Coordinates of C-alpha atoms in Angstrom, one line a residue:
M1179 CA -14.8 -4.2 -161.2
T1180 CA -11.6 -2.1 -161.0
T1181 CA -11.5 0.9 -158.7
L1182 CA -10.2 4.0 -160.4
P1183 CA -8.3 6.6 -158.4
Q1184 CA -9.9 9.9 -157.5
C1185 CA -8.9 13.1 -159.3
P1186 CA -5.7 14.6 -157.7
Q1187 CA -7.0 18.1 -158.3
C1188 CA -10.7 18.1 -157.3
S1189 CA -11.0 14.7 -155.6
S1190 CA -13.9 13.7 -157.9
E1191 CA -14.7 10.0 -158.0
L1192 CA -16.1 10.1 -161.5
T1193 CA -12.7 9.5 -163.3
Y1194 CA -12.4 7.3 -166.3
E1195 CA -9.7 5.7 -168.4
D1196 CA -8.8 7.1 -171.9
G1197 CA -6.0 5.1 -173.4
E1198 CA -3.1 5.3 -171.0
M1199 CA -4.5 8.3 -169.2
Y1200 CA -7.0 9.0 -166.4
V1201 CA -9.5 11.8 -167.1
C1202 CA -11.7 13.8 -164.7
P1203 CA -14.9 14.9 -166.3
E1204 CA -15.6 17.6 -163.7
C1205 CA -12.3 19.6 -163.9
A1206 CA -10.9 18.2 -167.2
H1207 CA -7.7 17.2 -165.5
E1208 CA -5.7 14.4 -167.2
W1209 CA -2.9 12.4 -165.7
P1210 CA -1.0 9.2 -166.7
Q1211 CA -2.0 5.9 -165.2
M1212 CA 1.6 5.2 -164.2
A1213 CA 1.5 8.1 -161.8
A1214 CA -1.3 6.4 -159.9
I1215 CA 0.8 3.4 -159.0
S1216 CA 1.9 3.7 -155.4
N1217 CA 5.5 3.2 -154.2
N1218 CA 4.4 -0.1 -152.7
D1219 CA 3.9 -1.6 -156.1
T1220 CA 7.5 -1.3 -157.3
R1221 CA 8.8 -4.0 -159.5
V1222 CA 11.4 -6.4 -158.2
V1223 CA 13.9 -7.7 -160.7
R1224 CA 15.2 -11.2 -159.9
D1225 CA 18.1 -13.2 -161.2
A1226 CA 18.0 -16.8 -162.5
N1227 CA 18.1 -18.1 -159.0
G1228 CA 15.3 -15.9 -157.7
N1229 CA 17.6 -13.4 -155.8
A1230 CA 16.4 -9.8 -155.9
L1231 CA 18.7 -7.5 -157.8
Q1232 CA 19.5 -3.8 -157.1
D1233 CA 21.3 -1.0 -158.8
G1234 CA 25.1 -1.4 -158.3
D1235 CA 25.0 -5.1 -157.8
S1236 CA 27.6 -7.4 -159.5
V1237 CA 26.2 -10.3 -161.5
T1238 CA 27.7 -13.3 -163.5
V1239 CA 26.4 -14.4 -166.9
I1240 CA 25.1 -18.0 -166.9
K1241 CA 24.7 -18.5 -170.6
D1242 CA 26.7 -17.5 -173.8
L1243 CA 25.0 -14.4 -175.1
K1244 CA 25.4 -13.3 -178.7
V1245 CA 25.8 -9.5 -179.1
K1246 CA 23.3 -8.4 -181.7
G1247 CA 24.9 -6.8 -184.8
S1248 CA 28.4 -8.1 -183.9
S1249 CA 30.4 -11.3 -183.9
L1250 CA 31.2 -10.8 -180.1
V1251 CA 29.8 -13.2 -177.5
G1252 CA 29.3 -12.7 -173.8
K1253 CA 30.8 -15.9 -172.4
V1254 CA 29.5 -17.9 -169.5
G1255 CA 31.1 -16.8 -166.2
T1256 CA 31.7 -13.2 -167.3
K1257 CA 31.4 -11.0 -164.2
V1258 CA 29.5 -7.7 -164.7
K1259 CA 29.9 -5.0 -162.1
N1260 CA 27.8 -2.0 -161.2
I1261 CA 24.6 -2.9 -163.0
R1262 CA 21.7 -0.5 -163.5
L1263 CA 18.1 -1.8 -163.4
V1264 CA 15.8 -0.4 -166.1
D1265 CA 12.2 -1.0 -167.3
G1266 CA 11.5 -2.8 -170.5
D1267 CA 12.2 -6.2 -172.1
H1268 CA 15.9 -6.2 -171.0
D1269 CA 16.0 -5.5 -167.2
I1270 CA 19.7 -4.6 -166.9
D1271 CA 22.0 -1.9 -168.4
C1272 CA 25.7 -2.5 -167.9
K1273 CA 29.2 -2.3 -169.4
I1274 CA 31.1 -5.5 -170.1
D1275 CA 34.9 -5.4 -170.4
G1276 CA 35.9 -6.1 -174.0
I1277 CA 32.4 -5.7 -175.3
G1278 CA 31.1 -2.3 -174.1
A1279 CA 27.6 -1.1 -173.1
M1280 CA 24.9 -3.9 -173.2
Q1281 CA 21.4 -4.6 -172.0
L1282 CA 20.8 -8.0 -170.4
K1283 CA 17.8 -9.9 -169.3
S1284 CA 17.8 -10.8 -165.7
E1285 CA 17.0 -14.5 -166.4
F1286 CA 20.5 -14.9 -167.9
V1287 CA 22.5 -13.7 -164.9
K1288 CA 23.0 -14.7 -161.3
K1289 CA 24.0 -12.4 -158.4
A1290 CA 27.7 -12.6 -157.6

């Protein structure tokens, strides 16, 4: 059985889930489930070798990557500087010289 968080307004323990929200039946307060995740549960993005990545790191592409909607290809060994980690299917936002802004999956890069 999962333990639901107490209501942040009235501290009631009678909260319930409604879609992606928590609801308190006593004070009618609603809040998103993502707000209940503590800072200790932050997601760690890892490269192909298992190294943890952080914003601002430099990475190297380990596989030829086709650019969707274009004839351009990100070649093996391309160095990408100053990455930004994001949530979603593609973990990394970056700019690649000669190609432009791209989103990459962390499984196709290694930390430089």
